[in-house]
mmCIF file of C-alpha atoms in Angstrom:
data_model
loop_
_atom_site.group_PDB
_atom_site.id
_atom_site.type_symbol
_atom_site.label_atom_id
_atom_site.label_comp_id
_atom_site.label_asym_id
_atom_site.label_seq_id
_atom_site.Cartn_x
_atom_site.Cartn_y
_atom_site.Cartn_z
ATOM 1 C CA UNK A 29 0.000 0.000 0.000
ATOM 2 C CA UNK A 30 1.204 3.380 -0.551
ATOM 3 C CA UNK A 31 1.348 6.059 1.957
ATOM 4 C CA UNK A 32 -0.095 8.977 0.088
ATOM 5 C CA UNK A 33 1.885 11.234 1.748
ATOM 6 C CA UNK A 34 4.856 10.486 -0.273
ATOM 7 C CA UNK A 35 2.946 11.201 -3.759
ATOM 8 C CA UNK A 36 3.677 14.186 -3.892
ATOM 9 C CA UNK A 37 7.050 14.571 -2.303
ATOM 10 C CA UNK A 38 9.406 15.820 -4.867
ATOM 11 C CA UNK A 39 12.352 15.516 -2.617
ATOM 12 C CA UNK A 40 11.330 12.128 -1.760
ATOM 13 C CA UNK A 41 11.714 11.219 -5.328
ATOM 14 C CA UNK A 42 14.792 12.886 -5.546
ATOM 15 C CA UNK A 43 16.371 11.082 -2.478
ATOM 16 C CA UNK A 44 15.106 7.989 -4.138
ATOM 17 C CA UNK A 45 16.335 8.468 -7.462
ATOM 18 C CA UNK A 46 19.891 9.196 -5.799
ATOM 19 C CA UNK A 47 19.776 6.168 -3.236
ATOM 20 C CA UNK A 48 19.298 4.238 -6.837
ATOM 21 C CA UNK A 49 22.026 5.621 -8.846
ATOM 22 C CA UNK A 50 24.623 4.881 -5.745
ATOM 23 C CA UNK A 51 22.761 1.150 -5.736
ATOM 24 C CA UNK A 52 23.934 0.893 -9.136
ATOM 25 C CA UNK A 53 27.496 2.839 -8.959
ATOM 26 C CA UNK A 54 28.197 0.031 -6.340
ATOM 27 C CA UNK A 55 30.272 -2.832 -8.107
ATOM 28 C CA UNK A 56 29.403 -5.832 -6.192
ATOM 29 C CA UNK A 57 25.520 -5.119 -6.965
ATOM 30 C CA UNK A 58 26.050 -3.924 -10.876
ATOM 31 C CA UNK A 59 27.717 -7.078 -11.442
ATOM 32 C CA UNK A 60 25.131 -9.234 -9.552
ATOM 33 C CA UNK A 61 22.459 -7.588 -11.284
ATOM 34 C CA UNK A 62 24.596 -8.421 -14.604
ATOM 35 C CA UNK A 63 24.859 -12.096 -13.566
ATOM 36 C CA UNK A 64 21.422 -12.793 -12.845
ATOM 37 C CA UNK A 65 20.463 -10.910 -16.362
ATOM 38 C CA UNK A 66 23.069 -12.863 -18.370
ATOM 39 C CA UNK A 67 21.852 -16.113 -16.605
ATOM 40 C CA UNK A 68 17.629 -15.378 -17.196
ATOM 41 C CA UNK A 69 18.749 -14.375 -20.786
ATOM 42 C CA UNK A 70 20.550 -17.520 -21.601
ATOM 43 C CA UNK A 71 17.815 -19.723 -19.844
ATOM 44 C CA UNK A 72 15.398 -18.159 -22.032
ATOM 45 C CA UNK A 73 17.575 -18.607 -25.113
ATOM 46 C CA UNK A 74 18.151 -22.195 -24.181
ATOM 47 C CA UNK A 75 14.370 -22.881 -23.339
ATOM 48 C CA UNK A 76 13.836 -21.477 -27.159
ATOM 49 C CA UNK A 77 15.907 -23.373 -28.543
ATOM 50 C CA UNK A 78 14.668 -26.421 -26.788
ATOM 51 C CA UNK A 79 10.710 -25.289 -27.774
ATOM 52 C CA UNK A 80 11.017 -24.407 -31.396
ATOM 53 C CA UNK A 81 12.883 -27.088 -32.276
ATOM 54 C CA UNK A 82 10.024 -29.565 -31.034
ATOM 55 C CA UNK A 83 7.402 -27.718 -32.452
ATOM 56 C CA UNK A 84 8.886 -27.680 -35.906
ATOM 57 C CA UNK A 85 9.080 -30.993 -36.276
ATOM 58 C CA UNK A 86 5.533 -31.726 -35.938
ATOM 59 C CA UNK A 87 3.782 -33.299 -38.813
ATOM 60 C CA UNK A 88 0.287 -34.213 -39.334
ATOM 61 C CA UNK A 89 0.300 -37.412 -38.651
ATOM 62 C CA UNK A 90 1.709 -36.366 -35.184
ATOM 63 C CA UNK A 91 0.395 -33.000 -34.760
ATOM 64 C CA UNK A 92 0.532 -32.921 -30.707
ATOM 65 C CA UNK A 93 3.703 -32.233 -28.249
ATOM 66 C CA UNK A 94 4.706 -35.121 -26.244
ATOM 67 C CA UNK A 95 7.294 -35.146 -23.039
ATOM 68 C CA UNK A 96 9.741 -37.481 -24.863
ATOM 69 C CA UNK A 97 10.364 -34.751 -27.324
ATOM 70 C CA UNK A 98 11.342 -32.205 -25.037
ATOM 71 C CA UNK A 99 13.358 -34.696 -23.224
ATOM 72 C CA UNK A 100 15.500 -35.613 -26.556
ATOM 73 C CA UNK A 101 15.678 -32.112 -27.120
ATOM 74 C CA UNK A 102 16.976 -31.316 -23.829
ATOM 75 C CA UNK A 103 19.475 -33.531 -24.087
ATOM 76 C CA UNK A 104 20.869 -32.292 -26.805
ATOM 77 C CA UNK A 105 21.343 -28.829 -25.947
ATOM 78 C CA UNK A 106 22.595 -29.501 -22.203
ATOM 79 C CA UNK A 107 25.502 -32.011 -24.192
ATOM 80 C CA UNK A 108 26.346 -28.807 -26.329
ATOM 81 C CA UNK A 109 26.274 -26.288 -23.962
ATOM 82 C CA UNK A 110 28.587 -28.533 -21.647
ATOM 83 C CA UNK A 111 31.073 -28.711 -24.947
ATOM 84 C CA UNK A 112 31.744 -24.998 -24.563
#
């Protein structure tokens, strides 16, 4: 809930504006922040990868996703992205 007495506290905003610019200026948190965004962005890639590939191999005759797909799939990604 927000107090509404803060709404319309410029120099509230200002103080926390500043309190996030030294947040970021510290290293330790810039980098964590960079970690955890390098990590959810390669997850996602991964997860992609994993997904279209099963969905563009279905054919008519098979037109519905099935676990064993995503588990072949998964395999093969995790064995290339442990080659690297």
């Amino acid at each position: 809930m927000i107090n509404e007495a803060i709404v319309d506290d410029i120099e509230y905003y200002q103080e926390f504006d500043e309190k996030i610019e030294e947040l970021f200026d510290d290293a330790s948190f810039y980098n964590l922040i960079n970690q955890t965004f390098n990590y959810l962005t390669d997850f996602f890639r991964c997860l992609y990868k994993i997904c279209f590939d099963v969905v563009g191999e279905l054919i008519v005759d098979s037109p519905f996703l099935l676990p064993e797909d995503y588990q072949c799939h998964l395999c093969k990604t995790v064995d290339t992205l442990t080659l690297f």
